[in-house]
Coordinates of C-alpha atoms and ligand atoms in Angstrom, one line a residue:
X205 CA -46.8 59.4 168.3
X206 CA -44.1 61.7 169.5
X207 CA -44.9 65.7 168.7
X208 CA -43.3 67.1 165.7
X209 CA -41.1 70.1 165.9
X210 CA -40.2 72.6 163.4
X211 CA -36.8 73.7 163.0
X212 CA -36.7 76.2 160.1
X213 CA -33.2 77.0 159.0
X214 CA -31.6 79.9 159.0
X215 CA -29.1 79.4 155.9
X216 CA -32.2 79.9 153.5
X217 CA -33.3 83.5 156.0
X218 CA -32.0 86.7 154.7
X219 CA -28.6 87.0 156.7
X220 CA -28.4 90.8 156.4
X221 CA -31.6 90.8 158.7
X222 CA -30.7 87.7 160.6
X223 CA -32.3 88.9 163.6
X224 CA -35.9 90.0 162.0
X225 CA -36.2 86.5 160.2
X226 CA -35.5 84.5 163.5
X227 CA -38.1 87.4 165.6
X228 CA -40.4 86.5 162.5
X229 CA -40.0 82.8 162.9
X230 CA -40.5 82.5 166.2
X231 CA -43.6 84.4 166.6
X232 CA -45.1 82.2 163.9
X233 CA -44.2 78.9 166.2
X234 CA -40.9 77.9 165.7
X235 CA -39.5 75.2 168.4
X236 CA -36.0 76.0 167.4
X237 CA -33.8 77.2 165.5
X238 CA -31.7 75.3 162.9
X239 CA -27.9 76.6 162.3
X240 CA -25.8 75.0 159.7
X241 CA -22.3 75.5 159.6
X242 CA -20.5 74.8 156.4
X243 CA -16.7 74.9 156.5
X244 CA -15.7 74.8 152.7
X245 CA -13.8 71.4 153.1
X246 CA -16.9 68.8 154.3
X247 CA -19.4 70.9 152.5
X248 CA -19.2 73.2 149.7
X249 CA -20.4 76.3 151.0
X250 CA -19.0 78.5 154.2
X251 CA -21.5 79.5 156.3
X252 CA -20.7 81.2 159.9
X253 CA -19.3 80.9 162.8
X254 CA -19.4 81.0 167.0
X255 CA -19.7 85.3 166.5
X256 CA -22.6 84.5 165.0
X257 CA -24.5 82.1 166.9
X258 CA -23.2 84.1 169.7
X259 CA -25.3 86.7 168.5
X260 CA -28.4 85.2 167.9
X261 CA -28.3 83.8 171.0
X262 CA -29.4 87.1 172.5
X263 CA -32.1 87.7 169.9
X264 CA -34.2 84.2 170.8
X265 CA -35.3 82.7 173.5
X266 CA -35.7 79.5 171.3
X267 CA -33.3 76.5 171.5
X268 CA -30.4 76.8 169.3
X269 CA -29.8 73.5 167.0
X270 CA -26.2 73.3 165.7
X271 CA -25.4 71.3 162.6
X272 CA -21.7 70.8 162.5
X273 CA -21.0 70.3 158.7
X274 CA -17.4 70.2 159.0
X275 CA -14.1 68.3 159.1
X276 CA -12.5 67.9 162.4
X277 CA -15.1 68.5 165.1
X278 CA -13.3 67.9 167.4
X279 CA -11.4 71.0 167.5
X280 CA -15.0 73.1 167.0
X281 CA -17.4 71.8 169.0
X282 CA -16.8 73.6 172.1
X283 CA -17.0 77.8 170.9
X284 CA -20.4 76.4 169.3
X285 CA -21.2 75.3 172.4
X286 CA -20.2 78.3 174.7
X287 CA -21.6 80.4 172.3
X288 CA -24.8 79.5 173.5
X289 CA -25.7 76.5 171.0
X290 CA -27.9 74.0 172.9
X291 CA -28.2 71.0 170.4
X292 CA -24.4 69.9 168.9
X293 CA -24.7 67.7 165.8
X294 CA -21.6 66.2 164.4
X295 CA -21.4 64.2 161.1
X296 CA -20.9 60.2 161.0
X297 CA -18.5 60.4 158.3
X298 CA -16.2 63.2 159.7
X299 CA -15.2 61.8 163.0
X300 CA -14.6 58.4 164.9
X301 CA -17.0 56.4 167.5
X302 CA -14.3 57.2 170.6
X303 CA -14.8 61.2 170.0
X304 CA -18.6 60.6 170.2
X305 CA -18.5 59.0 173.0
X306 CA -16.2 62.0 174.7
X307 CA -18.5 64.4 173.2
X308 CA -22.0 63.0 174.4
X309 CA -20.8 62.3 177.9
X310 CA -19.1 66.5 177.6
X311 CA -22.3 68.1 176.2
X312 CA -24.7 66.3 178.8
X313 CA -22.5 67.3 181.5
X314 CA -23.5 70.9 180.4
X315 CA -26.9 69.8 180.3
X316 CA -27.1 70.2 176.7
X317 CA -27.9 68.1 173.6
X318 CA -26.2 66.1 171.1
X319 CA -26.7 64.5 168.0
X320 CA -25.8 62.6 165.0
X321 CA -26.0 63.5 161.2
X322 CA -25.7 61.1 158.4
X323 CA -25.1 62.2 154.7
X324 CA -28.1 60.7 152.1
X325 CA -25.8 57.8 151.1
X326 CA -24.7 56.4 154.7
X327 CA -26.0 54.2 156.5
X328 CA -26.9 53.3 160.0
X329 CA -23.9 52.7 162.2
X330 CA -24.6 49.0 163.0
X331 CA -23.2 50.0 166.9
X332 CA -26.1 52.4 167.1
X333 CA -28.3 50.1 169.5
X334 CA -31.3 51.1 171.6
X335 CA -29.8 50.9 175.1
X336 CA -25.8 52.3 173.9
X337 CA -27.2 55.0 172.4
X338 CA -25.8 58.1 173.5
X339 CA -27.4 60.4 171.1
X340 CA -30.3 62.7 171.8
X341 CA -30.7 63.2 167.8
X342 CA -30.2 61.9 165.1
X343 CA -30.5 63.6 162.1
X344 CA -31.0 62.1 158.6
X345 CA -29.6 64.6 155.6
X346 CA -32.1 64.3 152.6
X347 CA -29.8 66.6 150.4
X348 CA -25.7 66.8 150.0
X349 CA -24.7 68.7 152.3
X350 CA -23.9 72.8 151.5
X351 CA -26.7 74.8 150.5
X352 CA -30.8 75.5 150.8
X353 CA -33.3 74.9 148.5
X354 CA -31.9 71.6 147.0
X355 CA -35.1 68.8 146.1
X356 CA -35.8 66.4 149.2
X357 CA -34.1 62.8 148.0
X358 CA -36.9 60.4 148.8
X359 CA -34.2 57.5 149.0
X360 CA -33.6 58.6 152.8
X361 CA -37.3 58.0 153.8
X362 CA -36.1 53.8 154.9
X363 CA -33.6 55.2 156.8
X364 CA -35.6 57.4 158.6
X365 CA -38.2 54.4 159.2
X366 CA -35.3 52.4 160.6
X367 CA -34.1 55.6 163.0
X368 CA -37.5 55.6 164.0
X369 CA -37.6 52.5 165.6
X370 CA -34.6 53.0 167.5
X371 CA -36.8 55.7 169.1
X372 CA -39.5 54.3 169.3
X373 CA -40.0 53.9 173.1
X374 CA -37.3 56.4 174.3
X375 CA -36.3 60.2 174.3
X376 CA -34.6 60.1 170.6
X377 CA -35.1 62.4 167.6
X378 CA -35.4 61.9 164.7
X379 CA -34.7 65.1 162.8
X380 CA -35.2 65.6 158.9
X381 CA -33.0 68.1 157.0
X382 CA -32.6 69.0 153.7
X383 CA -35.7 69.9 150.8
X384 CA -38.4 69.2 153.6
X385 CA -41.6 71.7 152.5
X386 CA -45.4 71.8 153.0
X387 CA -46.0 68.8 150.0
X388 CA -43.2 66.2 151.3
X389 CA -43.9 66.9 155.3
X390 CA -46.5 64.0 155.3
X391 CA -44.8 61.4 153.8
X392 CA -41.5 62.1 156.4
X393 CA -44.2 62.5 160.0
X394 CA -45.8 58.9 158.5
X395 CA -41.7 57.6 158.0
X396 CA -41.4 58.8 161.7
X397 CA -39.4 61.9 162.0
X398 CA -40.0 64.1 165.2
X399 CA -37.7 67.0 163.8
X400 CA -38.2 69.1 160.1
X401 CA -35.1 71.0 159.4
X402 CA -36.8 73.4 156.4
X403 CA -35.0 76.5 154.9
X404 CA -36.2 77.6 151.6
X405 CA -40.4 76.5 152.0
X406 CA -40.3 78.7 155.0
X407 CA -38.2 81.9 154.2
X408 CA -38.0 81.9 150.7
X409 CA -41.6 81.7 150.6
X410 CA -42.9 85.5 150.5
X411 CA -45.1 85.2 153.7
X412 CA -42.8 83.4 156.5
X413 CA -45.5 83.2 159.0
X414 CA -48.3 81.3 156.8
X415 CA -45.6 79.0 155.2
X416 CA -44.8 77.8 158.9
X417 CA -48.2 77.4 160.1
X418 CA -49.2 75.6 157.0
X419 CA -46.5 73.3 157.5
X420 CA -47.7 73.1 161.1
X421 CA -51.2 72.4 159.6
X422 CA -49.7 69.5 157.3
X423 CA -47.9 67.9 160.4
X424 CA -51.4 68.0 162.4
X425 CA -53.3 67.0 159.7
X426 CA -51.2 64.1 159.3
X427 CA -50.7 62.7 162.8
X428 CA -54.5 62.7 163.0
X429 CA -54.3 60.4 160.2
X430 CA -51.2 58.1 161.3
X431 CA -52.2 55.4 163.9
X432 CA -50.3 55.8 167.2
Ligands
LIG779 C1 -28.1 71.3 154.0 C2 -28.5 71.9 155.3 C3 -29.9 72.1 155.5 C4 -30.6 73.0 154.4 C5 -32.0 73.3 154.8 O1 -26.8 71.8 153.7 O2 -28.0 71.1 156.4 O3 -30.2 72.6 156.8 O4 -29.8 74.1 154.2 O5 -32.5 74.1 153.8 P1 -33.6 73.6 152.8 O6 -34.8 73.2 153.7 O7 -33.9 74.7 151.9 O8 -33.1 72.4 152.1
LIG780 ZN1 -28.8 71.4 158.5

């Protein structure tokens, strides 16, 4: 089994000490840093923008994972990108196959990552095959799309089974966002996921530091138990 990386996300930190929650974060272990941005039209909630990644850039050495929750894409991929973003996710159901394709071979050029999100009630593309793949995430929503601290939707747990076995031999991952906390964690490492987005278990917990190494200790504890 692949390692599992936490990604705790920034929308549930404290945004008036942005910088404070990311330093605490990342001295507790943190393997990157999750960044939604919600545009008001494809999610109910506006978030940031390219100032502000550009700005945490400098505060982290940790990678910067960009979830695009937005209409048109296309047109804001690229200031996430030069801000200093280093994986770009884009959502299924807000763009077409042909700007994927321009936007994997684009990122990689710049040596960075990309990925692709799908909403709790959409399913697999049917072209996303093993070998045509030209994803380096993909990332399975397990709430609507907006806001932090909504309840994990256990429905997506097959679909992150199935995503799993697209990785399953290759470089793929398989990132979980939305509700994930210390009590859920196991059940989504057993379905397969490599990635847990989490916002509220891990900042809105009092103690930042001992809510991410307990969810560390769950994700251990766990892939002891799950046969490679
Ligand atoms: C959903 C976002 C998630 C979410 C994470 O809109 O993509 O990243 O805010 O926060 P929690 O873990 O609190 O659901
Ligand atoms: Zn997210």
């Amino acid at each position: 089994m692949k390692e599992v990386k936490i990604a705790p996300s920034i929308l549930a930190a404290d945004h008036a000490d942005l910088k404070g929650e990311i330093s605490r974060v990342e001295e507790a272990g943190a393997d990157m840093i999750h960044v939604d941005v919600a545009d008001g039209h494809f999610a109910p909630n506006i978030s940031l923008g390219p100032d502000t990644v550009r700005a945490i850039r400098k505060v982290t050495k940790l990678p910067l994972d960009i979830h695009l929750m937005i209409t048109n894409p296309e047109k804001f991929y690229e200031p996430f990108l030069s801000a200093g973003g280093d994986i770009i996710t884009v959502h299924a159901e807000s763009t077409s196959r042909s700007f994927l394709n321009k936007l994997s071979k684009e990122v990689h050029q710049k040596g960075k990552k990309v990925g692709l999100a799908l909403k709790p009630s959409t399913s697999l593309p049917y072209w996303l095959g093993k070998k045509t793949n030209p994803f380096d995430v993909i990332l399975v929503l397990s709430v609507n799309p907006g806001f932090p601290g909504q309840a994990f939707m256990p429905r997506v747990i097959p679909k992150v089974r199935k995503v799993a076995r697209l990785a399953d031999s290759g470089e793929l991952d398989v990132e979980v966002d939305g509700g994930v906390d210390q009590e859920n964690a196991s059940v989504i490492v057993e379905a397969g996921a490599s990635v847990l987005v989490a916002g509220a278990s891990i900042f809105r917990k009092g103690d930042v530091k001992s809510a991410l190494q307990d969810m560390r200790a769950v994700i251990q504890r766990t892939m002891r138990e799950v046969p490679a």
